[in-house]
Structure formats: C-alpha cells, structure tokens
PDB file of C-alpha atoms in Angstrom:
ATOM      1  CA  MET A   1      11.300  -8.826  32.221  1.00 43.00           C
ATOM      2  CA  LEU A   2       9.691  -5.524  32.895  1.00 44.00           C
ATOM      3  CA  SER A   3      11.071  -3.593  35.814  1.00 38.00           C
ATOM      4  CA  LEU A   4       8.698  -1.270  37.488  1.00 40.00           C
ATOM      5  CA  GLY A   5      10.748   0.595  39.997  1.00 35.00           C
ATOM      6  CA  GLY A   6      12.105  -2.737  39.651  1.00 32.00           C
ATOM      7  CA  VAL A   7       9.161  -4.591  38.032  1.00 35.00           C
ATOM      8  CA  LEU A   8      10.450  -7.612  36.103  1.00 44.00           C
ATOM      9  CA  LEU A   9       8.451  -8.873  33.187  1.00 42.00           C
ATOM     10  CA  ALA A  10       9.782 -12.143  31.909  1.00 32.00           C
ATOM     11  CA  VAL A  11       9.195 -12.500  28.212  1.00 25.00           C
ATOM     12  CA  GLY A  12       8.319 -15.550  26.078  1.00 23.00           C
ATOM     13  CA  LEU A  13       4.831 -16.827  26.624  1.00 29.00           C
ATOM     14  CA  LYS A  14       4.980 -15.502  30.187  1.00 35.00           C
ATOM     15  CA  ALA A  15       6.511 -12.540  31.998  1.00 43.00           C
ATOM     16  CA  LEU A  16       7.411 -11.502  35.519  1.00 43.00           C
ATOM     17  CA  PHE A  17       6.892  -8.072  37.086  1.00 48.00           C
ATOM     18  CA  GLU A  18       8.996  -7.005  40.098  1.00 45.00           C
ATOM     19  CA  HIS A  19       8.689  -3.587  41.728  1.00 44.00           C
ATOM     20  CA  PHE A  20      11.334  -1.865  43.847  1.00 40.00           C
ATOM     21  CA  SER A  21      11.419   1.500  45.586  1.00 38.00           C
ATOM     22  CA  ALA A  22      14.478   3.664  46.236  1.00 40.00           C
ATOM     23  CA  SER A  23      12.799   5.460  49.116  1.00 44.00           C
ATOM     24  CA  ASP A  24      10.271   4.038  51.539  1.00 49.00           C
ATOM     25  CA  ALA A  25      11.202   0.396  52.237  1.00 56.00           C
ATOM     26  CA  ALA A  26       7.621  -0.824  51.840  1.00 64.00           C
ATOM     27  CA  ARG A  27       6.598   1.400  48.940  1.00 67.00           C
ATOM     28  CA  ILE A  28       6.716   0.618  45.244  1.00 68.00           C
ATOM     29  CA  ASP A  29       8.083   3.381  43.017  1.00 68.00           C
ATOM     30  CA  THR A  30       5.701   3.140  40.073  1.00 69.00           C
ATOM     31  CA  ARG A  31       7.786   5.552  37.973  1.00 68.00           C
ATOM     32  CA  ARG A  32      10.616   3.094  37.371  1.00 66.00           C
ATOM     33  CA  VAL A  33       9.949   0.680  34.539  1.00 66.00           C
ATOM     34  CA  ALA A  34      12.287  -1.463  32.407  1.00 61.00           C
ATOM     35  CA  ILE A  35      11.613  -4.562  30.329  1.00 65.00           C
ATOM     36  CA  GLU A  36      13.940  -7.550  30.498  1.00 60.00           C
ATOM     37  CA  SER A  37      13.888 -11.217  29.548  1.00 58.00           C
ATOM     38  CA  ALA A  38      13.383 -14.069  31.996  1.00 56.00           C
ATOM     39  CA  GLU A  39      17.181 -14.362  32.141  1.00 53.00           C
ATOM     40  CA  GLY A  40      17.478 -10.792  33.392  1.00 51.00           C
ATOM     41  CA  ASN A  41      18.413  -8.951  30.190  1.00 49.00           C
ATOM     42  CA  ARG A  42      16.232  -6.992  27.808  1.00 54.00           C
ATOM     43  CA  ALA A  43      14.531  -9.151  25.192  1.00 61.00           C
ATOM     44  CA  ASP A  44      15.439  -7.884  21.722  1.00 68.00           C
ATOM     45  CA  TRP A  45      11.901  -8.021  20.357  1.00 74.00           C
ATOM     46  CA  ILE A  46      10.354  -5.824  23.069  1.00 78.00           C
ATOM     47  CA  PRO A  47      10.303  -2.136  22.046  1.00 83.00           C
ATOM     48  CA  GLU A  48      12.176   0.033  24.536  1.00 78.00           C
ATOM     49  CA  GLY A  49       9.317   2.524  24.498  1.00 83.00           C
ATOM     50  CA  TRP A  50       6.969   0.087  26.197  1.00 83.00           C
ATOM     51  CA  SER A  51       8.690   0.756  29.530  1.00 78.00           C
ATOM     52  CA  ALA A  52       8.062   4.500  29.353  1.00 82.00           C
ATOM     53  CA  TRP A  53       4.540   3.944  28.024  1.00 87.00           C
ATOM     54  CA  LEU A  54       3.577   1.838  31.041  1.00 82.00           C
ATOM     55  CA  ALA A  55       5.523   3.986  33.523  1.00 80.00           C
ATOM     56  CA  ALA A  56       3.539   7.066  32.485  1.00 86.00           C
ATOM     57  CA  ARG A  57       0.301   5.289  33.318  1.00 84.00           C
ATOM     58  CA  LEU A  58       1.431   3.716  36.565  1.00 82.00           C
ATOM     59  CA  ALA A  59       3.049   6.923  37.819  1.00 81.00           C
ATOM     60  CA  ALA A  60      -0.404   8.501  37.959  1.00 84.00           C
ATOM     61  CA  HIS A  61      -1.166   6.192  40.894  1.00 79.00           C
ATOM     62  CA  GLY A  62       1.846   7.460  42.856  1.00 74.00           C
ATOM     63  CA  PRO A  63       3.977   5.306  45.193  1.00 76.00           C
ATOM     64  CA  VAL A  64       2.057   2.269  46.438  1.00 76.00           C
ATOM     65  CA  SER A  65       2.616   0.272  49.609  1.00 74.00           C
ATOM     66  CA  SER A  66       3.476  -3.336  48.923  1.00 69.00           C
ATOM     67  CA  LEU A  67       1.271  -4.150  51.934  1.00 73.00           C
ATOM     68  CA  ASP A  68      -1.817  -2.512  50.414  1.00 79.00           C
ATOM     69  CA  ARG A  69      -3.713  -5.282  48.613  1.00 80.00           C
ATOM     70  CA  GLU A  70      -6.282  -2.897  47.129  1.00 87.00           C
ATOM     71  CA  ALA A  71      -3.622  -0.527  45.774  1.00 82.00           C
ATOM     72  CA  ARG A  72      -1.697  -3.453  44.297  1.00 80.00           C
ATOM     73  CA  GLY A  73      -4.913  -4.556  42.646  1.00 83.00           C
ATOM     74  CA  VAL A  74      -5.246  -1.158  40.983  1.00 87.00           C
ATOM     75  CA  LEU A  75      -1.714  -1.446  39.566  1.00 83.00           C
ATOM     76  CA  THR A  76      -2.395  -4.998  38.445  1.00 84.00           C
ATOM     77  CA  ALA A  77      -5.531  -3.874  36.619  1.00 89.00           C
ATOM     78  CA  GLU A  78      -3.591  -1.041  34.939  1.00 87.00           C
ATOM     79  CA  ILE A  79      -0.900  -3.466  33.822  1.00 86.00           C
ATOM     80  CA  GLU A  80      -3.448  -6.005  32.583  1.00 88.00           C
ATOM     81  CA  ALA A  81      -5.164  -3.268  30.565  1.00 90.00           C
ATOM     82  CA  SER A  82      -1.914  -2.457  28.730  1.00 90.00           C
ATOM     83  CA  PRO A  83      -2.242  -3.330  25.023  1.00 94.00           C
ATOM     84  CA  PHE A  84       0.881  -5.504  25.076  1.00 91.00           C
ATOM     85  CA  VAL A  85      -0.279  -7.592  28.079  1.00 88.00           C
ATOM     86  CA  ARG A  86      -2.574 -10.426  27.023  1.00 86.00           C
ATOM     87  CA  SER A  87      -3.289 -11.615  30.567  1.00 83.00           C
ATOM     88  CA  VAL A  88      -2.023 -11.620  34.141  1.00 79.00           C
ATOM     89  CA  ILE A  89      -1.447 -15.164  35.354  1.00 78.00           C
ATOM     90  CA  SER A  90      -0.382 -14.742  38.979  1.00 76.00           C
ATOM     91  CA  GLU A  91       0.766 -12.204  41.593  1.00 76.00           C
ATOM     92  CA  ARG A  92       3.051 -12.376  44.607  1.00 74.00           C
ATOM     93  CA  VAL A  93       4.466  -9.815  47.047  1.00 72.00           C
ATOM     94  CA  LEU A  94       8.235  -9.252  47.073  1.00 68.00           C
ATOM     95  CA  TRP A  95       8.983  -8.011  50.559  1.00 68.00           C
ATOM     96  CA  PRO A  96       9.628  -5.279  51.448  1.00 67.00           C
ATOM     97  CA  ASP A  97       9.185  -3.034  48.429  1.00 66.00           C
ATOM     98  CA  GLY A  98       7.639  -4.876  45.524  1.00 67.00           C
ATOM     99  CA  PHE A  99       5.407  -7.527  44.006  1.00 70.00           C
ATOM    100  CA  ALA A 100       5.644  -9.844  41.028  1.00 72.00           C
ATOM    101  CA  LEU A 101       3.153 -10.529  38.272  1.00 72.00           C
ATOM    102  CA  GLU A 102       3.480 -13.426  35.871  1.00 74.00           C
ATOM    103  CA  VAL A 103       1.917 -12.303  32.604  1.00 74.00           C
ATOM    104  CA  GLU A 104       1.474 -13.330  28.994  1.00 79.00           C
ATOM    105  CA  LEU A 105       2.541 -10.753  26.404  1.00 82.00           C
ATOM    106  CA  ARG A 106       1.215  -9.980  22.955  1.00 90.00           C
ATOM    107  CA  GLN A 107       3.878 -10.048  20.263  1.00 89.00           C
ATOM    108  CA  PRO A 108       3.890  -8.080  16.996  1.00 93.00           C
ATOM    109  CA  VAL A 109       3.144  -9.888  13.726  1.00 95.00           C
ATOM    110  CA  ALA A 110       2.567  -6.957  11.363  1.00 97.00           C
ATOM    111  CA  SER A 111       2.745  -3.186  11.059  1.00 97.00           C
ATOM    112  CA  LEU A 112       0.314  -0.407  10.110  1.00 97.00           C
ATOM    113  CA  ARG A 113       1.038   2.824   8.269  1.00 96.00           C
ATOM    114  CA  THR A 114       0.004   6.027  10.068  1.00 96.00           C
ATOM    115  CA  ARG A 115      -1.201   9.313   8.632  1.00 95.00           C
ATOM    116  CA  ASP A 116       2.244  10.917   8.959  1.00 95.00           C
ATOM    117  CA  GLY A 117       4.005   8.031   7.216  1.00 95.00           C
ATOM    118  CA  ARG A 118       5.301   6.251  10.301  1.00 96.00           C
ATOM    119  CA  PHE A 119       4.419   2.720  11.364  1.00 97.00           C
ATOM    120  CA  ARG A 120       2.715   1.089  14.331  1.00 97.00           C
ATOM    121  CA  ILE A 121       2.794  -2.609  15.200  1.00 96.00           C
ATOM    122  CA  VAL A 122      -0.112  -4.987  15.679  1.00 97.00           C
ATOM    123  CA  ALA A 123      -0.536  -8.367  17.411  1.00 96.00           C
ATOM    124  CA  ALA A 124      -2.067 -11.525  15.938  1.00 96.00           C
ATOM    125  CA  ASP A 125      -5.436 -10.786  17.575  1.00 96.00           C
ATOM    126  CA  GLY A 126      -5.570  -7.374  15.889  1.00 97.00           C
ATOM    127  CA  THR A 127      -4.589  -5.303  18.940  1.00 98.00           C
ATOM    128  CA  VAL A 128      -2.523  -2.226  18.074  1.00 98.00           C
ATOM    129  CA  LEU A 129       0.585  -2.097  20.290  1.00 96.00           C
ATOM    130  CA  PRO A 130       2.494   0.981  21.555  1.00 94.00           C
ATOM    131  CA  GLY A 131       5.341   2.473  19.555  1.00 93.00           C
ATOM    132  CA  LEU A 132       6.059   4.356  16.323  1.00 94.00           C
ATOM    133  CA  TRP A 133       8.772   3.619  13.733  1.00 95.00           C
ATOM    134  CA  PRO A 134       9.965   5.546  10.649  1.00 96.00           C
ATOM    135  CA  THR A 135       9.958   2.332   8.556  1.00 94.00           C
ATOM    136  CA  PRO A 136       8.324  -1.102   8.960  1.00 92.00           C
ATOM    137  CA  PRO A 137      10.128  -2.445  12.054  1.00 91.00           C
ATOM    138  CA  GLU A 138      12.130  -5.650  12.232  1.00 87.00           C
ATOM    139  CA  TYR A 139      11.069  -8.595  14.367  1.00 84.00           C
ATOM    140  CA  ALA A 140      12.528 -12.100  14.712  1.00 74.00           C
ATOM    141  CA  ASP A 141      15.292 -11.143  12.247  1.00 73.00           C
ATOM    142  CA  GLY A 142      12.763 -10.209   9.562  1.00 84.00           C
ATOM    143  CA  VAL A 143      10.735  -7.154   8.568  1.00 90.00           C
ATOM    144  CA  LEU A 144       7.131  -6.995   9.791  1.00 94.00           C
ATOM    145  CA  PRO A 145       4.712  -6.974   6.830  1.00 96.00           C
ATOM    146  CA  VAL A 146       2.351  -4.026   6.436  1.00 98.00           C
ATOM    147  CA  VAL A 147      -1.423  -4.497   6.620  1.00 98.00           C
ATOM    148  CA  GLY A 148      -2.847  -2.810   3.521  1.00 95.00           C
ATOM    149  CA  PRO A 149      -4.222  -1.457   1.350  1.00 93.00           C
ATOM    150  CA  ASN A 150      -3.018   1.868   2.844  1.00 90.00           C
ATOM    151  CA  ASP A 151      -6.225   3.669   1.922  1.00 94.00           C
ATOM    152  CA  GLY A 152      -6.314   5.689   5.148  1.00 93.00           C
ATOM    153  CA  ALA A 153      -8.674   3.435   7.100  1.00 95.00           C
ATOM    154  CA  LEU A 154      -5.960   2.519   9.626  1.00 96.00           C
ATOM    155  CA  TYR A 155      -4.063   5.802   9.729  1.00 95.00           C
ATOM    156  CA  ASP A 156      -5.471   7.096  13.012  1.00 93.00           C
ATOM    157  CA  LEU A 157      -5.486   3.932  15.141  1.00 96.00           C
ATOM    158  CA  ARG A 158      -3.923   4.200  18.602  1.00 95.00           C
ATOM    159  CA  PRO A 159      -2.459   1.648  21.043  1.00 96.00           C
ATOM    160  CA  GLY A 160      -5.247  -0.535  22.380  1.00 96.00           C
ATOM    161  CA  ASP A 161      -7.458  -0.175  19.298  1.00 98.00           C
ATOM    162  CA  VAL A 162      -8.358  -3.438  17.548  1.00 98.00           C
ATOM    163  CA  LEU A 163      -8.634  -4.148  13.823  1.00 98.00           C
ATOM    164  CA  ALA A 164     -12.249  -4.886  12.924  1.00 96.00           C
ATOM    165  CA  GLU A 165     -12.714  -4.937   9.142  1.00 97.00           C
ATOM    166  CA  GLU A 166     -12.576  -8.365   7.495  1.00 97.00           C
ATOM    167  CA  ARG A 167     -10.124  -7.179   4.836  1.00 97.00           C
ATOM    168  CA  HIS A 168      -7.663  -6.085   7.509  1.00 98.00           C
ATOM    169  CA  LEU A 169      -8.107  -9.267   9.552  1.00 98.00           C
ATOM    170  CA  ASP A 170      -7.608 -11.310   6.379  1.00 98.00           C
ATOM    171  CA  ALA A 171      -4.383  -9.412   5.676  1.00 98.00           C
ATOM    172  CA  LEU A 172      -3.317  -9.955   9.279  1.00 98.00           C
ATOM    173  CA  SER A 173      -3.831 -13.716   8.925  1.00 97.00           C
ATOM    174  CA  VAL A 174      -1.532 -13.667   5.886  1.00 98.00           C
ATOM    175  CA  ALA A 175       1.075 -11.825   7.980  1.00 97.00           C
ATOM    176  CA  VAL A 176       0.807 -14.457  10.730  1.00 96.00           C
ATOM    177  CA  SER A 177       1.184 -17.201   8.138  1.00 96.00           C
ATOM    178  CA  LEU A 178       4.209 -15.480   6.599  1.00 96.00           C
ATOM    179  CA  GLY A 179       5.914 -15.347   9.990  1.00 93.00           C
ATOM    180  CA  ALA A 180       5.196 -19.032  10.576  1.00 93.00           C
ATOM    181  CA  HIS A 181       6.477 -20.274   7.214  1.00 95.00           C
ATOM    182  CA  LEU A 182       9.363 -17.982   6.216  1.00 94.00           C
ATOM    183  CA  SER A 183      12.651 -17.654   8.053  1.00 91.00           C
ATOM    184  CA  GLY A 184      14.071 -14.316   9.114  1.00 88.00           C
ATOM    185  CA  GLU A 185      16.591 -14.525   6.288  1.00 89.00           C
ATOM    186  CA  GLU A 186      13.852 -15.204   3.737  1.00 92.00           C
ATOM    187  CA  SER A 187      11.832 -12.307   5.106  1.00 90.00           C
ATOM    188  CA  ARG A 188      14.836  -9.995   4.762  1.00 89.00           C
ATOM    189  CA  CYS A 189      15.297 -11.115   1.158  1.00 88.00           C
ATOM    190  CA  LEU A 190      11.717 -10.086   0.414  1.00 88.00           C
ATOM    191  CA  GLY A 191      12.071  -6.757   2.191  1.00 88.00           C
ATOM    192  CA  PRO A 192       8.961  -4.845   3.302  1.00 91.00           C
ATOM    193  CA  VAL A 193       5.737  -6.563   2.187  1.00 96.00           C
ATOM    194  CA  LEU A 194       2.399  -4.769   1.790  1.00 98.00           C
ATOM    195  CA  ILE A 195      -0.542  -7.181   2.135  1.00 98.00           C
ATOM    196  CA  ASP A 196      -3.714  -6.101   0.350  1.00 98.00           C
ATOM    197  CA  ALA A 197      -6.563  -8.520   1.127  1.00 97.00           C
ATOM    198  CA  GLU A 198      -9.314  -6.226  -0.163  1.00 96.00           C
ATOM    199  CA  LEU A 199     -10.404  -8.877  -2.683  1.00 96.00           C
ATOM    200  CA  ALA A 200      -9.301 -11.975  -0.770  1.00 95.00           C
ATOM    201  CA  ARG A 201     -12.846 -13.338  -0.480  1.00 94.00           C
ATOM    202  CA  ALA A 202     -13.545 -12.768  -4.158  1.00 93.00           C
ATOM    203  CA  SER A 203     -10.621 -14.961  -5.201  1.00 94.00           C
ATOM    204  CA  SER A 204     -11.317 -17.075  -8.297  1.00 93.00           C
ATOM    205  CA  VAL A 205      -9.554 -18.313 -11.396  1.00 93.00           C
ATOM    206  CA  ALA A 206      -9.826 -14.815 -12.851  1.00 94.00           C
ATOM    207  CA  GLU A 207      -9.484 -12.812  -9.609  1.00 96.00           C
ATOM    208  CA  PRO A 208      -6.080 -13.159  -7.847  1.00 96.00           C
ATOM    209  CA  GLY A 209      -7.538 -12.328  -4.428  1.00 96.00           C
ATOM    210  CA  THR A 210      -4.920 -11.274  -1.877  1.00 97.00           C
ATOM    211  CA  ARG A 211      -1.984  -9.383  -3.330  1.00 98.00           C
ATOM    212  CA  LEU A 212       1.482  -9.079  -1.793  1.00 98.00           C
ATOM    213  CA  PHE A 213       3.387  -6.021  -2.968  1.00 98.00           C
ATOM    214  CA  LEU A 214       7.154  -6.477  -2.627  1.00 96.00           C
ATOM    215  CA  GLU A 215      10.242  -4.397  -3.262  1.00 93.00           C
ATOM    216  CA  ASP A 216      11.293  -3.546  -6.810  1.00 93.00           C
ATOM    217  CA  ARG A 217       7.689  -3.701  -8.041  1.00 95.00           C
ATOM    218  CA  ARG A 218       7.334  -7.429  -7.532  1.00 96.00           C
ATOM    219  CA  LEU A 219       3.789  -8.723  -7.072  1.00 98.00           C
ATOM    220  CA  VAL A 220       2.512 -12.008  -5.625  1.00 98.00           C
ATOM    221  CA  PHE A 221      -1.004 -13.360  -6.183  1.00 98.00           C
ATOM    222  CA  PHE A 222      -1.887 -15.235  -2.971  1.00 98.00           C
ATOM    223  CA  GLY A 223      -5.585 -16.100  -3.323  1.00 96.00           C
ATOM    224  CA  ARG A 224      -7.705 -16.414  -0.191  1.00 96.00           C
ATOM    225  CA  ALA A 225      -6.361 -15.542   3.239  1.00 96.00           C
ATOM    226  CA  PRO A 226      -5.616 -18.426   5.651  1.00 95.00           C
ATOM    227  CA  ARG A 227      -8.472 -17.445   7.973  1.00 92.00           C
ATOM    228  CA  GLU A 228     -10.997 -17.822   5.142  1.00 87.00           C
ATOM    229  CA  ALA A 229      -9.564 -20.676   3.093  1.00 79.00           C
ATOM    230  CA  ARG A 230     -12.153 -22.901   1.394  1.00 84.00           C
ATOM    231  CA  PRO A 231     -12.096 -26.472   0.036  1.00 87.00           C
ATOM    232  CA  GLY A 232      -9.967 -26.556  -3.078  1.00 86.00           C
ATOM    233  CA  GLU A 233      -7.723 -23.693  -1.923  1.00 91.00           C
ATOM    234  CA  LEU A 234      -4.043 -24.600  -2.074  1.00 94.00           C
ATOM    235  CA  PRO A 235      -2.715 -25.102   1.488  1.00 95.00           C
ATOM    236  CA  GLU A 236      -0.857 -22.060   2.764  1.00 95.00           C
ATOM    237  CA  ALA A 237       2.337 -24.066   3.335  1.00 96.00           C
ATOM    238  CA  HIS A 238       2.423 -24.866  -0.403  1.00 97.00           C
ATOM    239  CA  LYS A 239       1.946 -21.204  -1.282  1.00 97.00           C
ATOM    240  CA  TRP A 240       4.911 -20.175   0.851  1.00 97.00           C
ATOM    241  CA  ALA A 241       6.977 -23.005  -0.635  1.00 97.00           C
ATOM    242  CA  HIS A 242       6.380 -21.437  -4.070  1.00 97.00           C
ATOM    243  CA  LEU A 243       7.544 -18.087  -2.703  1.00 97.00           C
ATOM    244  CA  ARG A 244      10.655 -19.635  -1.144  1.00 95.00           C
ATOM    245  CA  ARG A 245      11.593 -21.060  -4.532  1.00 95.00           C
ATOM    246  CA  ALA A 246      11.063 -17.621  -6.079  1.00 96.00           C
ATOM    247  CA  ILE A 247      13.381 -16.162  -3.419  1.00 94.00           C
ATOM    248  CA  ASP A 248      15.997 -18.734  -4.468  1.00 93.00           C
ATOM    249  CA  VAL A 249      15.623 -17.513  -8.052  1.00 92.00           C
ATOM    250  CA  LEU A 250      16.575 -14.013  -6.921  1.00 89.00           C
ATOM    251  CA  GLY A 251      19.618 -15.432  -5.156  1.00 84.00           C
ATOM    252  CA  GLU A 252      20.680 -17.123  -8.377  1.00 87.00           C
ATOM    253  CA  GLY A 253      20.806 -13.795 -10.205  1.00 85.00           C
ATOM    254  CA  ALA A 254      17.546 -14.015 -12.145  1.00 90.00           C
ATOM    255  CA  ASP A 255      14.623 -11.680 -11.484  1.00 92.00           C
ATOM    256  CA  TRP A 256      10.849 -11.742 -11.719  1.00 95.00           C
ATOM    257  CA  ASP A 257       8.009  -9.279 -11.341  1.00 95.00           C
ATOM    258  CA  LEU A 258       4.954 -11.538 -10.902  1.00 97.00           C
ATOM    259  CA  LEU A 259       4.415 -14.767  -8.967  1.00 98.00           C
ATOM    260  CA  ASP A 260       1.106 -16.643  -8.734  1.00 98.00           C
ATOM    261  CA  VAL A 261       1.226 -19.088  -5.798  1.00 97.00           C
ATOM    262  CA  ARG A 262      -2.420 -20.204  -5.965  1.00 96.00           C
ATOM    263  CA  TRP A 263      -1.784 -23.349  -8.010  1.00 96.00           C
ATOM    264  CA  ASP A 264      -0.069 -26.695  -7.483  1.00 94.00           C
ATOM    265  CA  ARG A 265       2.692 -25.402  -9.715  1.00 93.00           C
ATOM    266  CA  GLY A 266       3.571 -21.791  -9.014  1.00 91.00           C
ATOM    267  CA  ARG A 267       3.546 -19.492 -12.020  1.00 95.00           C
ATOM    268  CA  ILE A 268       6.411 -17.037 -12.270  1.00 95.00           C
ATOM    269  CA  ARG A 269       6.937 -14.239 -14.795  1.00 95.00           C
ATOM    270  CA  TYR A 270      10.552 -13.289 -15.318  1.00 94.00           C
ATOM    271  CA  ARG A 271      11.584  -9.752 -16.107  1.00 89.00           C
ATOM    272  CA  ASP A 272      12.516  -9.116 -19.711  1.00 76.00           C
ATOM    273  CA  TRP A 273      15.596  -6.950 -19.250  1.00 57.00           C
ATOM    274  CA  ALA A 274      16.094  -6.790 -22.993  1.00 43.00           C
ATOM    275  CA  GLY A 275      12.666  -5.243 -23.421  1.00 41.00           C
TER     276      GLY A 275
END
C-alpha cells in the first residue's frame, strides 16, 4: 500500500491509496507518502524511492480538502500519470481526511544501464520506472536482466519514457520470458544477464540471433525473441529448459562458456581448463 499522508496502495495486481492529514481534519496532507502491501506492510519488490518520487509531485498541489471532488480529481490524475501506476480502478472518500484509490501497478521485469553506469528498471510494456541502482537490482529473489546492447541508445531515458526500438522490445520480451520460466534461485545462479537482441530477427542456422551474455564470459545463443517467434522456432519453454540443465552442470562442478538453446537438443561447449 502507498500511504499519502496516509495514502495506502495495496500491491499485487491492485493497490489501495489512503490519505491522512495531521492538521486540518478534512484536509489531505499530500506530502506524506509511503508504500505498503495490502496486508499493511511494505511490499519487498516496491522501491522505497517511489514514495518520495510521488510525494514530490503531489506536494506541488498543496493540502487538499477531502470534500473537494475537483481537487481530488487532480490528485487522482497525478497518481494515474505516475510511471509505476498502470491504471486507477476506483476511488472512495475516507472521512474526514482522506480518500482511497484502488490501482494496478506496473512491476519491473528488466533493467537499463544509464550513462553514469547506474541502472534503471523497466516494466513489461516498456515503461521506464523511477529509481536508480548501482548494480542491476534484484526482484522476486533474482537479478533483473539488462536490456542491451549497451550502445548508449538507452542511457538518457527517464521515468515515464517508453522503449520504442524493436531490438529493445525484443530484448524485453526475452527478459519477461526469463522471469516466467526461471526460478529466483536459477536467476541468482546465472547472475546479471545482458540481453542483446540486435540480430534477433536475422536468426538463422548460421546467425545465432539473440545473445545472452552471462557472468564469467558465458554466452547463450537464444535465436528469435518470444515476441517475434516464427513457425519452426523452438518453443521458449524448451529453450529455458536447456538453460536450466546448463545451470545444473555448473552446480555439478563442470563449466561451460557457450550454450546454443535453439535446437531440440541444446549444444553446450565445455571449458577446456587444460588448454
């Protein structure tokens, strides 16, 4: 839940806003914002900075009477325009000093490298969300993959901007697929993943298409991105199954530097430590 002067924003698919004021009994203090879960505690996945980000924008409207429908509408519009709010579902007044909004939140599925080497997060629809991290942030017990190829095209994006290039949207669809098919533990075993879908649509027998760059100079050939898969392309679930088996190999003490998951039988190249 997000608390705005007591605004509660219940997280999950929906959220609840509740506003409270410490002064005038019928006025909402728009400067007070905190995000909590539907159970009343802060949801782990929601960045703490989102509260301050929204508070700074709502504070510009000053205290608002909970009786003023038009003023509440202005706050509602400001909240709905926040990058991390997908939609406002309903509103109700909380007498005497607040109102509640049921909303749907965007959740992060990937990260983006910035010009100064920090990382932003991005939702499945390509919306850049507020916040900056020194390393690719963790989410759902795993590390958010990075949308590549880190050629500078995404360095200057700001919260609310939306990814537009096909290569970035293709990479984003791979990130969404990764989150759907790998567990948090498997994601942690992989470590940070850079997804380069520059050549995803050129994938062929000779061209590996999408490339996943992993820790310790490991490379995965992934083929076409899920959003652009064509007849004959190996289903994405099979590709991730190949990668899970390769993760098991690492756990067994062996190591590899190249994995091709495009075929019915994954092709793995083991490191030659003797060489």
